Amino acid sequence: MNTLSSLWTESADGQLGIWMSALSGIAAALAVALALTVYFRLGYRTSRDVFRHGLAVLAAVALLAFAGYDMRHAALAYLGLNPSRPAVEFEIRMPRETLNAVSADTQIELHTDRNQTLALVDGVTDLADGRALLRGAVALNHRTADRVLVLSLPGKGTFEFRLRLPAEPHRTEQFGPWHLADRIASPIASGVAQQDAYTIRYRVL
């Protein structure tokens, strides 16, 4: 079973991006140092020299700033904290006997009008009231307000939860209110569950 920490696992692409950004930063730093060294070693400087060397220093500083920004962006993406790619952390509350069906075959997907994304399961917790809690997270890769989280439990059914988020949601530190399941499809008539027994809450990371 995947865990929430898998969102932030190392990848070859992420390492390559950080190394490339680091090399760019080093090259920019060397360019700045070279420009300053040349400038201060000149004994006599005309107005044209000052202007020309000033432009060179500004260009080098701009390159250094860009390299720093690029390296920060690559590092955040590598850690899964890229602000351009938010994620939703969710908790689904349901009867304990239903959650006992969670296994390696359990799938949680985010369906939108543009794509489908597989969510990562962080774990399950038993609650004191006889219910259980399923935790997980999923990346928001596209700008759209049409988002439905679909939980598929083999032999138990399919549970759909509409995420009430704008196309460009803001990050939230606290979980929102609990919402009922919008749709439950059970494979057998006797297994049809009460819709108000399945609730979800979430926050944007």
PDB file of C-alpha atoms in Angstrom, residues 10 17 48 85 134 145 163 166 174 201:
ATOM      1  CA  GLU A  10      13.283  10.720  -4.357  1.00  0.00           C
ATOM      2  CA  GLY A  17      16.898  19.064 -11.874  1.00  0.00           C
ATOM      3  CA  ARG A  48      32.552  54.083 -21.302  1.00  0.00           C
ATOM      4  CA  ARG A  85       1.265  21.805  -8.064  1.00  0.00           C
ATOM      5  CA  LEU A 134      -8.885   6.282   5.790  1.00  0.00           C
ATOM      6  CA  ALA A 145     -13.452  22.850 -10.465  1.00  0.00           C
ATOM      7  CA  LEU A 163     -14.359  18.018  -3.900  1.00  0.00           C
ATOM      8  CA  PRO A 166     -12.340  26.275  -6.925  1.00  0.00           C
ATOM      9  CA  GLN A 174      -7.033  23.154   8.735  1.00  0.00           C
ATOM     10  CA  ARG A 201     -13.047  16.159   4.761  1.00  0.00           C
TER      11      ARG A 201
END
